[in-house]
Coordinates of C-alpha atoms and ligand atoms in Angstrom, one line a residue:
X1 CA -10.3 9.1 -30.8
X2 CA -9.0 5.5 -31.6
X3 CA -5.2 4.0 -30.2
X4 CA -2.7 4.2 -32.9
X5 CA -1.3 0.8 -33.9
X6 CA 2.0 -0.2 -32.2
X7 CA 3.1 -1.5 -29.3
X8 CA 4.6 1.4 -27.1
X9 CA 2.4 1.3 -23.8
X10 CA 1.1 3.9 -21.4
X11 CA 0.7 3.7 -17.8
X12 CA 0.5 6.5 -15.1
X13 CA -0.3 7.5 -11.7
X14 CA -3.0 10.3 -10.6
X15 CA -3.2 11.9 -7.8
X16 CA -3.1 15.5 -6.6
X17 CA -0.3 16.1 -5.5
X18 CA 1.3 14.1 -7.5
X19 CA 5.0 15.5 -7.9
X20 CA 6.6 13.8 -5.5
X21 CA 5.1 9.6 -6.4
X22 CA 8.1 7.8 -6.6
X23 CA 5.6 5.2 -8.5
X24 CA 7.0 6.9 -11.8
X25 CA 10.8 6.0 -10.9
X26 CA 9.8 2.3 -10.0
X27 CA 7.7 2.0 -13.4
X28 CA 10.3 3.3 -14.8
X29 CA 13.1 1.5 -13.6
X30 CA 11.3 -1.7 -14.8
X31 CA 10.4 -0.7 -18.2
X32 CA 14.2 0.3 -19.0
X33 CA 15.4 -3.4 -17.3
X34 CA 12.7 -5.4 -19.5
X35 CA 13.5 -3.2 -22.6
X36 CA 9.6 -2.4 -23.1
X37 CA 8.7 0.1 -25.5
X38 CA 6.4 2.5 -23.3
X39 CA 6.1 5.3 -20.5
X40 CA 5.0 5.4 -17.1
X41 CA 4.0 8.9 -16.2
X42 CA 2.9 11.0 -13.4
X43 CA -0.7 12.5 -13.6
X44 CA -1.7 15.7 -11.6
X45 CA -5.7 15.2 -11.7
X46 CA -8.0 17.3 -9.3
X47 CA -10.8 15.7 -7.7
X48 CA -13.7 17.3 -10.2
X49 CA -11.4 15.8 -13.0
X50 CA -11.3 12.6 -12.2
X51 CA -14.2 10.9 -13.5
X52 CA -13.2 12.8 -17.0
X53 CA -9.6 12.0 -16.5
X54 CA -10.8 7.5 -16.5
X55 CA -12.9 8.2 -19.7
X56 CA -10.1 10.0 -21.4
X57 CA -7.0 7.8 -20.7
X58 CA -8.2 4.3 -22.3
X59 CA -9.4 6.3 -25.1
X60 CA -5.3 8.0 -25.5
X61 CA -4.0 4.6 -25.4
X62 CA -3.7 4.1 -21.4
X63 CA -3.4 0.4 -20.1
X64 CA -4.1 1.4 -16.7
X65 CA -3.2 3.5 -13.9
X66 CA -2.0 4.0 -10.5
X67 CA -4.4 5.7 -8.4
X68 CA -3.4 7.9 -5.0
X69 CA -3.9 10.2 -2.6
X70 CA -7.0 11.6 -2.8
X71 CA -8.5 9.7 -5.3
X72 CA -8.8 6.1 -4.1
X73 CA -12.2 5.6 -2.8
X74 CA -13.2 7.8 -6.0
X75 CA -12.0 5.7 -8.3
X76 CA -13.5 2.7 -6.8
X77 CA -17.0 4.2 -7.0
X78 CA -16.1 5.1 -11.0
X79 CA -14.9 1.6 -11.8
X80 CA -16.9 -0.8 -14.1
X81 CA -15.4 -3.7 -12.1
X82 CA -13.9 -4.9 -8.6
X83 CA -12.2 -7.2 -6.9
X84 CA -13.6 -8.3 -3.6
X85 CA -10.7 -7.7 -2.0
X86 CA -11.1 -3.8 -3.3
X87 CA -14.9 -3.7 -2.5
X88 CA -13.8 -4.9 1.4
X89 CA -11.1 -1.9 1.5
X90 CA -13.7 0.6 -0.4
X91 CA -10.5 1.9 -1.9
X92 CA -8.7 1.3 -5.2
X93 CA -5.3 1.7 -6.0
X94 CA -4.8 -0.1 -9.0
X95 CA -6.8 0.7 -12.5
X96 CA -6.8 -1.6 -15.6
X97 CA -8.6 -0.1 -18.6
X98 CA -10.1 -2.9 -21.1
X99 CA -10.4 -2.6 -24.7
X100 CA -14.1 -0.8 -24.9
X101 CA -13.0 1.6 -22.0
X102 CA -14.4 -0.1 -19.0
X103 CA -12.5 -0.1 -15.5
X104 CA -11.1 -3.4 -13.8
X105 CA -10.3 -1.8 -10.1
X106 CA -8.1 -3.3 -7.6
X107 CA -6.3 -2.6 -4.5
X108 CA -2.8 -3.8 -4.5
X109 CA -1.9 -2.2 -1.3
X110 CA -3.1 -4.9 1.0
X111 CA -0.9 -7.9 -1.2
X112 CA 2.2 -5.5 -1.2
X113 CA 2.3 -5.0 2.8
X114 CA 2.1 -9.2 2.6
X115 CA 4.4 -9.7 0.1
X116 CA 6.9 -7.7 1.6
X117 CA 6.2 -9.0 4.8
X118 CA 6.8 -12.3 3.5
X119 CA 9.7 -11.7 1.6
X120 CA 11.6 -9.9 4.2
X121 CA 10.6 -12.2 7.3
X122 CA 9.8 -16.2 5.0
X123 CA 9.7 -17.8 8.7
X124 CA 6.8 -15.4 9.7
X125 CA 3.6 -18.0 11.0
X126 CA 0.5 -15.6 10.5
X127 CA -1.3 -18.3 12.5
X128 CA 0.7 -18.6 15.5
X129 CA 0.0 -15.3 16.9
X130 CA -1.7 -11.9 17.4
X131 CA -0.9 -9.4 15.4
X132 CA -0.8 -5.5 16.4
X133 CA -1.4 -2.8 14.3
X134 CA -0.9 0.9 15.1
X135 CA -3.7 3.4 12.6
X136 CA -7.1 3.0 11.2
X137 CA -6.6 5.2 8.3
X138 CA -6.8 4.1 4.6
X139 CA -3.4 2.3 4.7
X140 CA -4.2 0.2 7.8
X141 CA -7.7 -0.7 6.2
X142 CA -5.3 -2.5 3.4
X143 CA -3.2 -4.1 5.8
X144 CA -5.8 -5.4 8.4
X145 CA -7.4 -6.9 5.4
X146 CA -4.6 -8.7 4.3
X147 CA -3.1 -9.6 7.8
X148 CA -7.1 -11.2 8.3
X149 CA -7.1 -13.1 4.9
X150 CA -3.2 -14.6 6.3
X151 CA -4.9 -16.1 8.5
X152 CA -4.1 -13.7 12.1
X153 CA -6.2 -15.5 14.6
X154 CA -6.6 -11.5 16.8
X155 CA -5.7 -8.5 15.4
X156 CA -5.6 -6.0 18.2
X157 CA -6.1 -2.8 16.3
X158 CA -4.7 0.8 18.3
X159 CA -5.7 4.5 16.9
X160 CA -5.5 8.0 18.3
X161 CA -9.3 7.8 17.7
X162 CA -11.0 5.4 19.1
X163 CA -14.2 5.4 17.0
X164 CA -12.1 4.9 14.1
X165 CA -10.6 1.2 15.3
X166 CA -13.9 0.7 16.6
X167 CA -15.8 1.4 13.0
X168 CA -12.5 -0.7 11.4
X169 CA -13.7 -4.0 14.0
X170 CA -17.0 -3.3 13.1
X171 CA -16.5 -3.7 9.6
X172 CA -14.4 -6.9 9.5
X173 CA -15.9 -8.8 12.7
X174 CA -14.9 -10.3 15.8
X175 CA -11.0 -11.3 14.9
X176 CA -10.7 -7.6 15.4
X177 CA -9.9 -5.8 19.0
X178 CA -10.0 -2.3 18.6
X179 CA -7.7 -0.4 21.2
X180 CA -7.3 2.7 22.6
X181 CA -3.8 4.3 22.2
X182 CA -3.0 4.0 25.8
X183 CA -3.4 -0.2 25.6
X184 CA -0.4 -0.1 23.6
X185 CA 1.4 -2.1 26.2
X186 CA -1.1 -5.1 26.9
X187 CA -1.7 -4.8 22.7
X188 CA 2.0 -5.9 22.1
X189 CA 2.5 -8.6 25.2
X190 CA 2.8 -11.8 23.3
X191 CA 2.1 -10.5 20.0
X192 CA 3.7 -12.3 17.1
X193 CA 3.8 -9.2 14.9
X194 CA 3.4 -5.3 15.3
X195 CA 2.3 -2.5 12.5
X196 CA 2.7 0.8 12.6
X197 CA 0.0 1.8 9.8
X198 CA 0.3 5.5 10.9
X199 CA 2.1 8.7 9.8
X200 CA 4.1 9.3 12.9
X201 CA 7.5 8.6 12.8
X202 CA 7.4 10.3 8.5
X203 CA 9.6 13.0 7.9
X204 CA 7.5 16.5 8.9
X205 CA 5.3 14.1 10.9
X206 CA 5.7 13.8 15.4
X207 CA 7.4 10.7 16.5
X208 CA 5.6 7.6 17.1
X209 CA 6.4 7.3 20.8
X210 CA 5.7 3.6 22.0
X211 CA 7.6 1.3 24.0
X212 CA 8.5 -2.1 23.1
X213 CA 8.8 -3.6 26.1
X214 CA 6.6 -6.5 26.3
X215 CA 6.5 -6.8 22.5
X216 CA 8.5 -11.0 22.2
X217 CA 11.8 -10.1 20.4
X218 CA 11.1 -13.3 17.5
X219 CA 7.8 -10.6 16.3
X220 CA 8.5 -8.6 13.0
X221 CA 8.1 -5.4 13.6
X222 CA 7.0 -3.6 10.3
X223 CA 7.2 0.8 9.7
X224 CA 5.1 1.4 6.8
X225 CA 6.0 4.7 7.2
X226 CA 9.3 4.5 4.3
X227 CA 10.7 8.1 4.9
X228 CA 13.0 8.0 6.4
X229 CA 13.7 3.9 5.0
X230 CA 14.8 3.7 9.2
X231 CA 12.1 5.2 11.2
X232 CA 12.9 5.4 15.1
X233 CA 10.7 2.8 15.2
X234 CA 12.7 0.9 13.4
X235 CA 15.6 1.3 14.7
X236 CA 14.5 0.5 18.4
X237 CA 13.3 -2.8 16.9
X238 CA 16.0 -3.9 15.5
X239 CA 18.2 -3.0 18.6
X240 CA 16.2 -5.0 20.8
X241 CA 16.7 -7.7 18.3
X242 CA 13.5 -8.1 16.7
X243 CA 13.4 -8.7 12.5
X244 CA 12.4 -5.2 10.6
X245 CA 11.0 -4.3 7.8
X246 CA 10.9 -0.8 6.0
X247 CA 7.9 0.8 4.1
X248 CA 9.6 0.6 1.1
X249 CA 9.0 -3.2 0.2
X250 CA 5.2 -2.3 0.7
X251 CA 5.3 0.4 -2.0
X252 CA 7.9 -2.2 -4.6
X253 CA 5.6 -4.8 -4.1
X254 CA 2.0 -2.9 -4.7
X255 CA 3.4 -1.9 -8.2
X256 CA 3.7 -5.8 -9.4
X257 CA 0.6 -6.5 -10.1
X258 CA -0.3 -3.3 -12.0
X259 CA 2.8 -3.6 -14.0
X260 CA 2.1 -7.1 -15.4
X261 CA -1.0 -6.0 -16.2
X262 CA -0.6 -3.0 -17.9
X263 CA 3.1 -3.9 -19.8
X264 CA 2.9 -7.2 -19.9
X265 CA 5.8 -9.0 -17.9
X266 CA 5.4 -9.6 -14.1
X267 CA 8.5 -7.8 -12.8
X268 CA 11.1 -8.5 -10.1
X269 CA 11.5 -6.6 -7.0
X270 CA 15.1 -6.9 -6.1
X271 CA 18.1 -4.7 -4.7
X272 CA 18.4 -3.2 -7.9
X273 CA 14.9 -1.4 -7.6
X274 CA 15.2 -0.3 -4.4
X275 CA 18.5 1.5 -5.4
X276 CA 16.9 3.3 -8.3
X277 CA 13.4 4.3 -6.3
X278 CA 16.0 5.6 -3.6
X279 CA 18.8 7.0 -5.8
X280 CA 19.0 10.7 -5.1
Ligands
LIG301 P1 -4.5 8.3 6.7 O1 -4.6 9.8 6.8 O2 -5.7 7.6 6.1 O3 -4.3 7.8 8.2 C1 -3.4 8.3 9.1 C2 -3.3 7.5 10.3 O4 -2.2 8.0 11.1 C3 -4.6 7.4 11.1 O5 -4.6 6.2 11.9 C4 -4.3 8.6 12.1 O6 -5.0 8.5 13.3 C5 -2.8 8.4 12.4 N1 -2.2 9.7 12.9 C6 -1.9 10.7 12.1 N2 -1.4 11.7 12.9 C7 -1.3 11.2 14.2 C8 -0.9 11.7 15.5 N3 -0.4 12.9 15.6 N4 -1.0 10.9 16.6 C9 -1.5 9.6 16.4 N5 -2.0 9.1 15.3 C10 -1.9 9.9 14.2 O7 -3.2 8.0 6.0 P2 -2.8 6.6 5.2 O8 -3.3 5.5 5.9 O9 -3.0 6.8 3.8 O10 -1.2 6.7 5.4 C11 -0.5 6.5 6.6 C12 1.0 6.4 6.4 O11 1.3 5.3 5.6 C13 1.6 7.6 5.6 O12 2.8 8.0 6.2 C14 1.8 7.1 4.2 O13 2.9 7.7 3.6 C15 2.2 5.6 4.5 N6 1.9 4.8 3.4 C16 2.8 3.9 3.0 C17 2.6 3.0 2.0 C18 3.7 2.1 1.5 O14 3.5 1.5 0.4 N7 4.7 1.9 2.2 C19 1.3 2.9 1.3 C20 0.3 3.9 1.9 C21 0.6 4.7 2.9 P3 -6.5 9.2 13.5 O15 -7.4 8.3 12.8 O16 -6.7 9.4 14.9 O17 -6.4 10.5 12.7

């Protein structure tokens, strides 16, 4: 099977499930602003299709593809090619097929969570301060990698299980102090930025229950978790007057890199997109 001629350009994202990716709106969103002929779709792969799934797509005419839930670590093992940045993670997020088939991997996840970050809070000193993040799971991996290449001086790292924040320190060396859950107040005294990396606080999920107290009112205070856009968490930050920002810019900002990749153009991410990815 050999691409047609043309330039109409495919791009996609697998996982399983898959229905409810609002990468597909995003893509979208972006395609119709540039006026580039092409598609972004949603890919409902199961884990023993996978491996068949990244042979067949280059060969259909696939630029690349968006990889979640539960297929990241998978599709880092199947790639040709990684970035470091991916290899540290040992998840990737972010497939680019090349011409003869091969896979360029990446993970995208740890420069969204900065760039968003960054965007939302421009007088945010990684340096100046230690920086807290609640989780160990595969979206905290991303961002303790990122905070740690910022430059964080201490991260103090807090998860339900310990083991897991100890195995995270143990991985990326001393800057990290891996905490039990119930350190959570000495963890955010004098901190200069707090993360919560887990699934509390998601709709159908409990509540993350942590007070701020203690927690300087100049620290962002960032929610991955971006549904509901205003966690609780959220909202107690930004009534004590620290900065916020929503989950949302994370997942905006992940999709840039992929997008110039795949269709050419390195897009914006503005109101206007976060309008359509949270249009009804
Ligand atoms: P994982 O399953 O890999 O990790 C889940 C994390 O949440 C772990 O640290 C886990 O702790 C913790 N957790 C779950 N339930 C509880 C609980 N009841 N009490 C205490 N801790 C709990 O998930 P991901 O890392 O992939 O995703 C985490 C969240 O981030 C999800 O809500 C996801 O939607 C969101 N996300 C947002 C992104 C964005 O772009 N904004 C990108 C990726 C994820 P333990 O280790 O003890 O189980």
């Amino acid at each position: 099977m050999t691409q047609e001629p043309g330039n109409y350009r495919l791009a996609g994202v697998i996982g399983d499930p898959v229905a409810h990716s609002r990468s597909p709106r995003l893509h979208g969103h972006w395609l119709a602003r540039y006026a580039i002929p092409g598609a972004y779709v949603p890919l409902h792969v199961r884990a023993p299709d996978l491996a068949e799934t990244l042979r067949l797509l280059p060969r259909i005419g696939f630029a690349g593809a968006n990889v979640t839930l539960p297929h990241k670590e998978a599709a880092l093992a199947l790639a040709s090619r990684a970035t470091p940045r991916a290899r540290r993670i040992g998840a990737a997020n972010t497939l680019t097929f090349a011409a003869d088939g091969s896979i360029d991997a990446d993970n995208t996840d740890a420069g969204g969570f900065l760039a968003s970050l960054q965007a939302a809070c421009p007088g945010w000193q990684p340096g100046e301060a230690p920086a807290t993040v609640l989780g160990a799971g595969g979206a905290a991996r991303a961002i303790v990698d990122a905070l740690l290449e910022a430059g964080v001086p201490e991260l103090r790292l807090l998860n339900r299980s310990f083991a897991r924040a100890r195995e995270l320190a143990q991985h990326y060396g001393p800057r990290i102090h891996p905490l039990p859950w119930s350190a959570a107040p000495e963890a955010l005294s004098g901190a200069g930025l707090l993360v919560n990396a887990t699934s509390l606080g998601m709709a159908g999920q409990p509540p993350l229950e942590i007070a701020l107290d203690g927690l300087p009112t100049a620290a962002p205070v960032c929610d991955i978790v971006y549904v509901p856009l205003e966690t609780p968490l959220l909202a107690a930050a930004r009534a004590r007057g620290n900065p916020v920002v929503d989950g949302l810019g994370m997942l905006l900002h992940q999709a840039v890199p992929g997008f110039e990749r795949w269709f050419g153009r390195r897009p914006e991410v503005d109101e206007a997109l976060r309008a359509a990815v949270l249009a009804p």
